[in-house]
mmCIF file of C-alpha atoms in Angstrom:
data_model
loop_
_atom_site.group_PDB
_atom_site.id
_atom_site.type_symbol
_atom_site.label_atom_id
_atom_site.label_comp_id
_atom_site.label_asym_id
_atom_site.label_seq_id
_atom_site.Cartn_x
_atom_site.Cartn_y
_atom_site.Cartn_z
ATOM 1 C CA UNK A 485 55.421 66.999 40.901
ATOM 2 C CA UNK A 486 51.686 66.499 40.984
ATOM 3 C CA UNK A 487 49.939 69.262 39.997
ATOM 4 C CA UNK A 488 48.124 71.858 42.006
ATOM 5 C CA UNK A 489 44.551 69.915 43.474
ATOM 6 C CA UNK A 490 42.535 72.873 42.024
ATOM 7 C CA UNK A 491 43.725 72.213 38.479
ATOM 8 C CA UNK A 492 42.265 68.670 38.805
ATOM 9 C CA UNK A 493 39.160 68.769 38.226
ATOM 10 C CA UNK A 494 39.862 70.904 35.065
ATOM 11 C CA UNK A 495 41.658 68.322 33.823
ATOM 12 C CA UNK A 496 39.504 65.505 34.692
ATOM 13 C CA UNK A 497 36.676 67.329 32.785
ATOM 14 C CA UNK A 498 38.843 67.811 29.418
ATOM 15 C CA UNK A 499 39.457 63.966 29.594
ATOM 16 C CA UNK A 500 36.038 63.118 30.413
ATOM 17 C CA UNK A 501 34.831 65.471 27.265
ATOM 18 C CA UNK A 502 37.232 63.733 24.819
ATOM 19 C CA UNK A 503 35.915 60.351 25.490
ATOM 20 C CA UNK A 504 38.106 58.018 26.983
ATOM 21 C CA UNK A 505 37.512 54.412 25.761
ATOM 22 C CA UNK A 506 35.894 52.057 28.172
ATOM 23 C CA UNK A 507 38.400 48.784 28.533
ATOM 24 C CA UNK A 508 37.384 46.085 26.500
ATOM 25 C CA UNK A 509 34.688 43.240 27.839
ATOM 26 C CA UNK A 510 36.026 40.396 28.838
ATOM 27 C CA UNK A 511 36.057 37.655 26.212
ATOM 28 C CA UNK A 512 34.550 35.206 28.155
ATOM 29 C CA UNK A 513 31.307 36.622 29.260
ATOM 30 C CA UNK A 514 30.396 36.298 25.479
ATOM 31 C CA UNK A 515 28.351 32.194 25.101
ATOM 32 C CA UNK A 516 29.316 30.828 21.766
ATOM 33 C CA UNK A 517 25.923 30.392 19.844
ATOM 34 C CA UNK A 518 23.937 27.364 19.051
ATOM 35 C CA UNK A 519 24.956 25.717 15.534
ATOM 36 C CA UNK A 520 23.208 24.332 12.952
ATOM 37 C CA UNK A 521 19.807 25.259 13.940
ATOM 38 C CA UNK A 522 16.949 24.172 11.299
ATOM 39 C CA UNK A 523 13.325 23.147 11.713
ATOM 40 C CA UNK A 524 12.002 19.725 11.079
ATOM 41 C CA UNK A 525 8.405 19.769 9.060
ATOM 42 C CA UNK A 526 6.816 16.347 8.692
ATOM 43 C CA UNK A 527 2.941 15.820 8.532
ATOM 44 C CA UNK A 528 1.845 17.662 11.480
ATOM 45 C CA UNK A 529 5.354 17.853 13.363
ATOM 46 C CA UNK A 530 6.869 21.555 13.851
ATOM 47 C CA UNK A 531 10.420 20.830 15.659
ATOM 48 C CA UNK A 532 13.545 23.260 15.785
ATOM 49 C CA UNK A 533 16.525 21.418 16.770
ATOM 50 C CA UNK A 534 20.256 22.728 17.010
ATOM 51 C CA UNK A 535 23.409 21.830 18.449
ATOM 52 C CA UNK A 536 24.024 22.128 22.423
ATOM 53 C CA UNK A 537 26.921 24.637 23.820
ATOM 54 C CA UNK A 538 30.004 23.023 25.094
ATOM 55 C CA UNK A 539 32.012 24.855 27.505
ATOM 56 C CA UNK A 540 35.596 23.616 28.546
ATOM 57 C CA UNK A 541 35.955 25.024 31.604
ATOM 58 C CA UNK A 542 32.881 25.262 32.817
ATOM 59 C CA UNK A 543 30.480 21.915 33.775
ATOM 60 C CA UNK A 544 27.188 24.231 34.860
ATOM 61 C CA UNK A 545 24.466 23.562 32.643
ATOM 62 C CA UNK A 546 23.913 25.627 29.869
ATOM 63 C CA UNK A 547 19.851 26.816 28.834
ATOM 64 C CA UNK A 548 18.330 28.265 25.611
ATOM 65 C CA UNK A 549 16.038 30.269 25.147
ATOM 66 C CA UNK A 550 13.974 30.282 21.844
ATOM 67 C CA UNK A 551 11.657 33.313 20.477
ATOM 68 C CA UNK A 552 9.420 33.906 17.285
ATOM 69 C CA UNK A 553 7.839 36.667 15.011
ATOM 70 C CA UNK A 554 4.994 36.660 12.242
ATOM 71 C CA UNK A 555 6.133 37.904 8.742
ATOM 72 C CA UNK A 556 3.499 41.014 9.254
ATOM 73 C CA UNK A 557 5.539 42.059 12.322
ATOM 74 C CA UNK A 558 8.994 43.100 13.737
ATOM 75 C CA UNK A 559 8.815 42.179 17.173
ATOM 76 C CA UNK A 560 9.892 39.139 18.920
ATOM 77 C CA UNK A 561 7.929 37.006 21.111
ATOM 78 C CA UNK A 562 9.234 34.730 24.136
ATOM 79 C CA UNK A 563 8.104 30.598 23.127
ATOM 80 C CA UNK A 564 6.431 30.554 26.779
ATOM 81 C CA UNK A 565 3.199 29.064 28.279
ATOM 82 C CA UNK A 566 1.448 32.737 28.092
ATOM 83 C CA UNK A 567 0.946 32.605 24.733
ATOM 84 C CA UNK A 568 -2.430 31.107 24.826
ATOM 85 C CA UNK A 569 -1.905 29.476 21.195
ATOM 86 C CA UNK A 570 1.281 27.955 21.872
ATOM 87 C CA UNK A 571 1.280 26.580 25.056
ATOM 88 C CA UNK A 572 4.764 25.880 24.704
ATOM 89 C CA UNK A 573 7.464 26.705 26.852
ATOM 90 C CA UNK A 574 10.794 27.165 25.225
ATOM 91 C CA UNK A 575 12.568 29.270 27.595
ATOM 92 C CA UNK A 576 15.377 28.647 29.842
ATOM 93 C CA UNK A 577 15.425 25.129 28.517
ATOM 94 C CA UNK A 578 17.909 22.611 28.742
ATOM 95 C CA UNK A 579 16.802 20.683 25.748
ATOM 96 C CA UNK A 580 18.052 21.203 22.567
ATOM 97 C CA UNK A 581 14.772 21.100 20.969
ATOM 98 C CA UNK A 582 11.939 22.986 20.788
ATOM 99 C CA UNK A 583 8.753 21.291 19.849
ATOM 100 C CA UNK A 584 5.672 23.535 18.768
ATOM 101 C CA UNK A 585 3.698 20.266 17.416
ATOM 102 C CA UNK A 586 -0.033 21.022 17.371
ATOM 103 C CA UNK A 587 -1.594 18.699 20.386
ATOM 104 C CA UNK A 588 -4.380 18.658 22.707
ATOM 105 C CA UNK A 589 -3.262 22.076 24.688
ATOM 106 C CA UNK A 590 -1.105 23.429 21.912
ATOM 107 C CA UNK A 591 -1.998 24.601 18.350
ATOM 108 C CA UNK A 592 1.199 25.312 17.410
ATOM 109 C CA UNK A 593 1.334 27.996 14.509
ATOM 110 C CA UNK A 594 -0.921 28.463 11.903
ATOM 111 C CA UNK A 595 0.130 26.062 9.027
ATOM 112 C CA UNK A 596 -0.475 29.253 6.505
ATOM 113 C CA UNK A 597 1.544 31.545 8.596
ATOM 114 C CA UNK A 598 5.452 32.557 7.808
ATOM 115 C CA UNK A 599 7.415 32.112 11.172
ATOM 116 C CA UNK A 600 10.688 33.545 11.859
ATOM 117 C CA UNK A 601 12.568 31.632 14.778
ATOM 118 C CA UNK A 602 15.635 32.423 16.116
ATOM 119 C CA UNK A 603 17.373 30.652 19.595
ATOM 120 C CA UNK A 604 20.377 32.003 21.809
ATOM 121 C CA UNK A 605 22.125 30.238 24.873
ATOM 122 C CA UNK A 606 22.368 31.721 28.372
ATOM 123 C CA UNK A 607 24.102 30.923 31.337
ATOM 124 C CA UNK A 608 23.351 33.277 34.416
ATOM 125 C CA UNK A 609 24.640 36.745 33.470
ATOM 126 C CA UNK A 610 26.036 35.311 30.001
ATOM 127 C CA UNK A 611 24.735 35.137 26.817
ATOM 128 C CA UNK A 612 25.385 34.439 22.718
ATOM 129 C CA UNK A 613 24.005 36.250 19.733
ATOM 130 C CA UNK A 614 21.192 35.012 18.420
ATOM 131 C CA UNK A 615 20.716 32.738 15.927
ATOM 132 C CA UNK A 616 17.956 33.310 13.253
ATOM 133 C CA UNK A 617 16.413 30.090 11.293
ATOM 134 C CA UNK A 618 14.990 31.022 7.470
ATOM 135 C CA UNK A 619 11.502 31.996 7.738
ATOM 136 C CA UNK A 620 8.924 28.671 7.044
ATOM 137 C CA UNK A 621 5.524 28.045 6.302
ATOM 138 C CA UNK A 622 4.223 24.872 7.052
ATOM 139 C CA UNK A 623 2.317 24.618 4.363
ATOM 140 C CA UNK A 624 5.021 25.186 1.544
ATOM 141 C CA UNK A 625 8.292 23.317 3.337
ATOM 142 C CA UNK A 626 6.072 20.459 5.235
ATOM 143 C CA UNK A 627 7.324 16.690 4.380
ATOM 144 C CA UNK A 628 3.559 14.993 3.145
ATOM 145 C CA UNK A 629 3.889 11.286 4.077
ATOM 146 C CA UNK A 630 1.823 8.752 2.548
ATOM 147 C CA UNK A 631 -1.986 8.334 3.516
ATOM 148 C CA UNK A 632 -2.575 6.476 6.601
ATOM 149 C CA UNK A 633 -4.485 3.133 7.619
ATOM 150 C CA UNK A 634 -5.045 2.288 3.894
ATOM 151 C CA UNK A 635 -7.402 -1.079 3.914
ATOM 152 C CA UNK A 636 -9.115 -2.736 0.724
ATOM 153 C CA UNK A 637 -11.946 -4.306 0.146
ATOM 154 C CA UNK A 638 -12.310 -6.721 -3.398
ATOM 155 C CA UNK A 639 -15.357 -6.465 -5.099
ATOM 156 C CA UNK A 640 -17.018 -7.669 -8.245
ATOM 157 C CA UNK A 641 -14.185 -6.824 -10.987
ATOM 158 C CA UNK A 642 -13.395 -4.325 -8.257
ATOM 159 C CA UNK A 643 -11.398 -2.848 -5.260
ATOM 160 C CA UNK A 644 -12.846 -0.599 -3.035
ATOM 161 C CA UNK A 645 -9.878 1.864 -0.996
ATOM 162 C CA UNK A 646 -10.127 3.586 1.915
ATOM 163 C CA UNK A 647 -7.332 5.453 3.848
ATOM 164 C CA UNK A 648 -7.080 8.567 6.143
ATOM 165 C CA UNK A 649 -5.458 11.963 5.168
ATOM 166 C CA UNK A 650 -1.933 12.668 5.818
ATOM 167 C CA UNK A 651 -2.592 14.564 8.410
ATOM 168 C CA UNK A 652 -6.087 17.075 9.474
ATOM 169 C CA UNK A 653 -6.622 19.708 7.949
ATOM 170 C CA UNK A 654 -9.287 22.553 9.454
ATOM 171 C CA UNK A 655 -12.353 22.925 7.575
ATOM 172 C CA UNK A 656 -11.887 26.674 7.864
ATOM 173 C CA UNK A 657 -8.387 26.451 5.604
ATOM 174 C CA UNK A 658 -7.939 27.435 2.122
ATOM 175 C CA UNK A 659 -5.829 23.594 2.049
ATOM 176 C CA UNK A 660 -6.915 19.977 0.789
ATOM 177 C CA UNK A 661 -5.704 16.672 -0.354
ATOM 178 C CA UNK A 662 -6.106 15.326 -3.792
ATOM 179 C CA UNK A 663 -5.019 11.728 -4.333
ATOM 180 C CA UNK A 664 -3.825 9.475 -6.742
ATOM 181 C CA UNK A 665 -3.841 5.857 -7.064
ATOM 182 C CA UNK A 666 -1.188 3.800 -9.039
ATOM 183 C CA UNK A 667 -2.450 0.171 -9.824
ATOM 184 C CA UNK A 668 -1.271 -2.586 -12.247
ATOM 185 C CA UNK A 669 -2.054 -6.167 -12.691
ATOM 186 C CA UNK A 670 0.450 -8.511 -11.047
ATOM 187 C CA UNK A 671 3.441 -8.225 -13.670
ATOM 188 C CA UNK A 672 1.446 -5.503 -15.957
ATOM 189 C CA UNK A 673 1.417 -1.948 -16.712
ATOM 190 C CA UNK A 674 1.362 0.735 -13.949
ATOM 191 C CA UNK A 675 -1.586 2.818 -14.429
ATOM 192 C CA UNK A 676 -2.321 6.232 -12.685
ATOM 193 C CA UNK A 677 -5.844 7.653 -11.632
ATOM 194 C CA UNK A 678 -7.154 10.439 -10.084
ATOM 195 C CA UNK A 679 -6.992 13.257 -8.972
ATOM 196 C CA UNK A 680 -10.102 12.543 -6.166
ATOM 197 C CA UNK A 681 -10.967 14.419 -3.092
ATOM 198 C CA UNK A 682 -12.658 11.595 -1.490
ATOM 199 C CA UNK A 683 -10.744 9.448 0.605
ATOM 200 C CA UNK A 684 -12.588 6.287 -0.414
ATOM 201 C CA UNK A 685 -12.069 5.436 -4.137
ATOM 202 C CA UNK A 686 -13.287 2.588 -6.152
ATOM 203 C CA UNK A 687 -11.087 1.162 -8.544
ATOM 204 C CA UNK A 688 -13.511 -0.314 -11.628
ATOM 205 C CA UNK A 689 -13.609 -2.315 -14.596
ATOM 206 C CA UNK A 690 -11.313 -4.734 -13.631
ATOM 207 C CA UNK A 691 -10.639 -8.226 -14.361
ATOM 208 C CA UNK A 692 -12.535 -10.570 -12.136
ATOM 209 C CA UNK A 693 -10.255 -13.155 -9.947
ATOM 210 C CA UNK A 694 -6.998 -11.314 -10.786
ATOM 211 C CA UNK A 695 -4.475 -9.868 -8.807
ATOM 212 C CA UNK A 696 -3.990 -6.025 -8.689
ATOM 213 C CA UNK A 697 -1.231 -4.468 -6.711
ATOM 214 C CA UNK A 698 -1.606 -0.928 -5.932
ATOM 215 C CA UNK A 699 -0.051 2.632 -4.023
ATOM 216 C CA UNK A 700 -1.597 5.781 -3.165
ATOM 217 C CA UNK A 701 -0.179 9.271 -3.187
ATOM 218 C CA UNK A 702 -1.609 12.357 -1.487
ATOM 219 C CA UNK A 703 -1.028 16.013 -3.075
ATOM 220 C CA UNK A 704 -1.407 19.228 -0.716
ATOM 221 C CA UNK A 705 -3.368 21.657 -2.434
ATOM 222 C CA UNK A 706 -3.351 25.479 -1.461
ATOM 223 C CA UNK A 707 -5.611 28.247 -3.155
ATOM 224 C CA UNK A 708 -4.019 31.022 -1.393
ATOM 225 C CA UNK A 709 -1.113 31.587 -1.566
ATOM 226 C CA UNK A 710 -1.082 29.036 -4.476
ATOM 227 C CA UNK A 711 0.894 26.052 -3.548
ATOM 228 C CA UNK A 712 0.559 22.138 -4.335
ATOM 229 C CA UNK A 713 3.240 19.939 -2.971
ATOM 230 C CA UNK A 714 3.290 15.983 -3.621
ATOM 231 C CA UNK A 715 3.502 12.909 -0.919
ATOM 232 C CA UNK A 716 5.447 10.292 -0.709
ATOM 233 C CA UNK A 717 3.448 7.152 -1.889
ATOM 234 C CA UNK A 718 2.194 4.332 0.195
ATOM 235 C CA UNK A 719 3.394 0.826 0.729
ATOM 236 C CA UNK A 720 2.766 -1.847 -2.084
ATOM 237 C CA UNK A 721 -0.195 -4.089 -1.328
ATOM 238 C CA UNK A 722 -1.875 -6.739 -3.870
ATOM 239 C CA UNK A 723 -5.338 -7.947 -3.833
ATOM 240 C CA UNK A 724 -7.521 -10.414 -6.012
ATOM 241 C CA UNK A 725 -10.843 -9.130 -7.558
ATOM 242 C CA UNK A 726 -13.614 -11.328 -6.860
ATOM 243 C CA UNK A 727 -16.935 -12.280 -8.302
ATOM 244 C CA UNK A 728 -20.815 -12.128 -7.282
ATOM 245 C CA UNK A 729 -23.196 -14.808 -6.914
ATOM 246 C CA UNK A 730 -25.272 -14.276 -10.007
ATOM 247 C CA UNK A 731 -21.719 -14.216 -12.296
ATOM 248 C CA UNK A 732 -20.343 -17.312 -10.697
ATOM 249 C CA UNK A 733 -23.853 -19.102 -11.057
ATOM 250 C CA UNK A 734 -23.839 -18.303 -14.699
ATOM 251 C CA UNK A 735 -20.512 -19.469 -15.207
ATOM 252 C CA UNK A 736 -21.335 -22.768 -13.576
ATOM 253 C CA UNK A 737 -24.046 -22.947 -15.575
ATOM 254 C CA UNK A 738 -22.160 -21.862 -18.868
ATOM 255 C CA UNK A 739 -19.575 -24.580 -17.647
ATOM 256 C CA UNK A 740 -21.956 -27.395 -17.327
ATOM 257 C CA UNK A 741 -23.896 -26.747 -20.578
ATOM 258 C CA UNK A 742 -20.753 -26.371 -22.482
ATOM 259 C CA UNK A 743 -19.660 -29.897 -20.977
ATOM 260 C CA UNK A 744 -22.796 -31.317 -21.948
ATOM 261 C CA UNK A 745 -23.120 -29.692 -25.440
ATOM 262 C CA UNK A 746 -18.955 -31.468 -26.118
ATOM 263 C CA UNK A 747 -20.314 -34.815 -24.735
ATOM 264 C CA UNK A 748 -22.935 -35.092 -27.071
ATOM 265 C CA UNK A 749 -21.160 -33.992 -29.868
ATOM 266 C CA UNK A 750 -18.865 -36.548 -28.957
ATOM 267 C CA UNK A 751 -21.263 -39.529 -29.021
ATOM 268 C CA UNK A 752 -23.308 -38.448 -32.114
ATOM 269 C CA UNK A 753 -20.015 -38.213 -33.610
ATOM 270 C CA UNK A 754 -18.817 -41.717 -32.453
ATOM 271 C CA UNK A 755 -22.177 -43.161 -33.372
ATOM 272 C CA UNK A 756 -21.670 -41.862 -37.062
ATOM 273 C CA UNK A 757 -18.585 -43.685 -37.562
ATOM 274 C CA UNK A 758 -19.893 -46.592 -35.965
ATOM 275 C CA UNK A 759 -22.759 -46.536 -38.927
ATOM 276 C CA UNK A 760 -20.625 -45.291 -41.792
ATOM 277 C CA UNK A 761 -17.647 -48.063 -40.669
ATOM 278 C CA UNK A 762 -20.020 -50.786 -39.641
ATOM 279 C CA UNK A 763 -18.912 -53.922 -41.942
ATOM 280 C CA UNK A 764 -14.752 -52.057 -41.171
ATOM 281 C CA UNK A 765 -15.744 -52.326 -37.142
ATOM 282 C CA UNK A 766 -17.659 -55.950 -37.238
ATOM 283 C CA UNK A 767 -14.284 -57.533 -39.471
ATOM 284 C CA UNK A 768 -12.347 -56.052 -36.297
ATOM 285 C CA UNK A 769 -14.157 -57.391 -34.073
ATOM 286 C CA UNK A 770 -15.057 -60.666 -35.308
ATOM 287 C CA UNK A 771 -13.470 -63.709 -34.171
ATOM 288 C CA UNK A 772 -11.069 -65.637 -37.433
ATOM 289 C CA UNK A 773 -12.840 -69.277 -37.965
ATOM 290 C CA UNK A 774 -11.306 -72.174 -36.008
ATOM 291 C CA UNK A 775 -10.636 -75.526 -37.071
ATOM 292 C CA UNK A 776 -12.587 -78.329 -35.076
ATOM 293 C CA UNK A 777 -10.002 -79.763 -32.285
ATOM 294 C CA UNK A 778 -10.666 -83.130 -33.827
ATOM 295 C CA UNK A 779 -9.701 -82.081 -37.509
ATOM 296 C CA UNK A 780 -6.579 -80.127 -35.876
ATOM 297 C CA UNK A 781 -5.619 -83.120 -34.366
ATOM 298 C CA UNK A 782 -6.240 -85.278 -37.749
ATOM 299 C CA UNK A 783 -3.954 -82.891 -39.231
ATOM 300 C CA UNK A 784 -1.562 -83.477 -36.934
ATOM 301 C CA UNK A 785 -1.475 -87.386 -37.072
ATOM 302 C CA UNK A 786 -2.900 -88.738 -39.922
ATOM 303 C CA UNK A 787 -2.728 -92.439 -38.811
ATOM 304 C CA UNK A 788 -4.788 -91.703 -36.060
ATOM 305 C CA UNK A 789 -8.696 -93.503 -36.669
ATOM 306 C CA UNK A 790 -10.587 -90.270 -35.536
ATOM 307 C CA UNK A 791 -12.528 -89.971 -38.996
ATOM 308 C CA UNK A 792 -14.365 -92.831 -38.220
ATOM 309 C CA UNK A 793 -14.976 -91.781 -35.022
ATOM 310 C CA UNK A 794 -16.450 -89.003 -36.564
ATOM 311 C CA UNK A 795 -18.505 -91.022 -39.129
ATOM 312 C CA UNK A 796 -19.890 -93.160 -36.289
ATOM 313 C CA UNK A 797 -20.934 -89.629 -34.099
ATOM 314 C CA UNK A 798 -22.549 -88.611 -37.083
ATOM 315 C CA UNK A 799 -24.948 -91.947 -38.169
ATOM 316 C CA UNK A 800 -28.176 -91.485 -37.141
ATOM 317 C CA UNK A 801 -29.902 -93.251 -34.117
ATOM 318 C CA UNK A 802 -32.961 -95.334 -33.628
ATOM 319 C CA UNK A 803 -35.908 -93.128 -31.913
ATOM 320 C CA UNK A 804 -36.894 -94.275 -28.708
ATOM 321 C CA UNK A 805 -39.474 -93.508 -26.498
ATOM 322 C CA UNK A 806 -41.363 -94.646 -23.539
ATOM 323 C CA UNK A 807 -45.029 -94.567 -24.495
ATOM 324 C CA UNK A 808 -47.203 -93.395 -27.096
ATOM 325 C CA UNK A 809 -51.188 -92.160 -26.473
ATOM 326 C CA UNK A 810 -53.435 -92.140 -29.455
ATOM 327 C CA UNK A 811 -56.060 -89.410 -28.174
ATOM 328 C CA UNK A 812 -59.315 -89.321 -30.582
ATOM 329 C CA UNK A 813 -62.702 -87.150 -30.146
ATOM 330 C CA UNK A 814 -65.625 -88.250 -31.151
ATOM 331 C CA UNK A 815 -67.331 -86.186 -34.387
ATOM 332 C CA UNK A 816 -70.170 -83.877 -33.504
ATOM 333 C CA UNK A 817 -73.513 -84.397 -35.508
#
């Protein structure tokens, strides 16, 4: 029996005044979130990245939407194209990155800022709870490479480095580089200097025409808040020292009077022995005495009459001559 239609609305306030419970949402109007979000910090490069949201039953394409907030403040800002100083739009995206790397329209965020990010996935009416990455500054969690477009020029007993920062720094900052070169001679020991804040160093006192091989390191150096980090190091390169015209001159010269000065000793020395040794040298050099070929052959056959062959070479001869002039002068009175 239903009961009387003026006790109804009674009744219908007392329920309404206790509270009836609203039925539960349906599950599926809840997105799952994004996973492993983090933020990628390398030179220059500000990147949040996270995994994309896979539906099963559903192929329409799911979009993110990405937002920010400064460590001073507690609200939460869209990553759109009207913030002037972003420039970047990160909203309703397909992409699974967000990219907030400082270029000719964007300045990204200030490298001594702390940011707060956090990204959520949407589709139409649906949407996930949002996923907060650890506050960053760039500053203290960057990635410092190694300096760029290092060339080297040898010198006298030299090298002469120059190289380009990391990455630019504004002259307004409280931020610079300090850097350190490693050097050794070609299987020698390493050898560390610096720290300079020029980004052309000259490497002296070394040995001339020898090989040096050599890295450089950059160091991020903040004053406030204070904060030095450490770069990776550059790639090995070797280069010979080399000498100046005045210092290879010399050692020509140097070279061609030592020559000269051995030579001479050399000579004065041979002619010395050559005195002292004299009668030694001449009985080396002289020829033994030889028997006449007619003796030799005497003494080889006796019976043979070449003795008085000998004795008749040897007798003396009658003088001849053609003519003979008698030429007189007369005596002066």
């Amino acid at each position: 029996m239903r009961p009387p239609p003026r006790l109804l609305l009674p009744l219908l306030l007392q329920l309404v005044g206790r509270g009836i419970a609203a039925p539960p949402a349906d599950s599926l109007s809840q997105l799952p979130a994004p996973q492993n979000p983090k933020i990628h910090l390398h030179k220059t490069k500000q990147v949040l990245s996270w995994e994309p949201v896979s539906l099963d039953n559903d192929t329409r394409p799911v979009v993110y939407r990405v937002q920010y907030k400064y460590s001073t403040s507690n609200d939460w800002f869209n990553v759109d194209i009207s913030e002037a100083h972003i420039w970047v739009n990160c909203t309703k995206i397909t992409s699974t990155k967000c990219d907030f790397t400082p270029t000719s329209l964007s300045k990204g965020f200030p490298l001594h800022f702390n940011i707060s990010l956090r990204v959520r996935a949407e589709l139409e009416d649906r949407v996930s709870d949002w996923v907060t990455v650890p506050w960053f500054q760039h500053f203290r969690n960057v990635t410092i490479g190694p300096p760029e477009n290092i060339w080297v020029t040898p010198g006298d007993g030299s090298l002469i480095i120059r190289f380009y920062p990391p990455f630019d720094i504004e002259a307004t900052s409280k931020a610079t580089f300090l850097y350190y070169v490693h050097y050794w001679e070609r299987a020698g020991i390493q050898q560390v200097k610096g720290p300079f804040r020029s980004n052309v160093i000259v490497l002296k006192d070394l040995k001339p025409l020898s090989v040096y091989c050599l890295q450089v390191k950059a160091q991020l150096s903040v004053t406030e808040p204070d904060i030095s980090r450490f770069g990776h190091l550059s790639n090995t390169t070797c280069h010979e020292t080399t000498v100046d015209a005045s210092t290879k001159l010399q050692q020509i010269i140097l070279i061609a009077v030592g020559t000269f000065l051995l030579l001479s000793v050399l000579a004065g020395g041979c002619f010395f022995l050559v005195l002292k040794y004299r009668s030694l040298i001449k009985h080396w050099f002289q020829s033994p005495p030889s028997i006449p070929l007619q003796i030799e052959e005497y003494l080889k056959d006796p019976a043979q009459p070449i003795l008085e062959a000998l004795e008749k070479d040897s007798s003396p001869k009658d003088d001849a001559w053609d003519s003979v002039s008698i030429v007189s002068f007369p005596r002066k009175e």
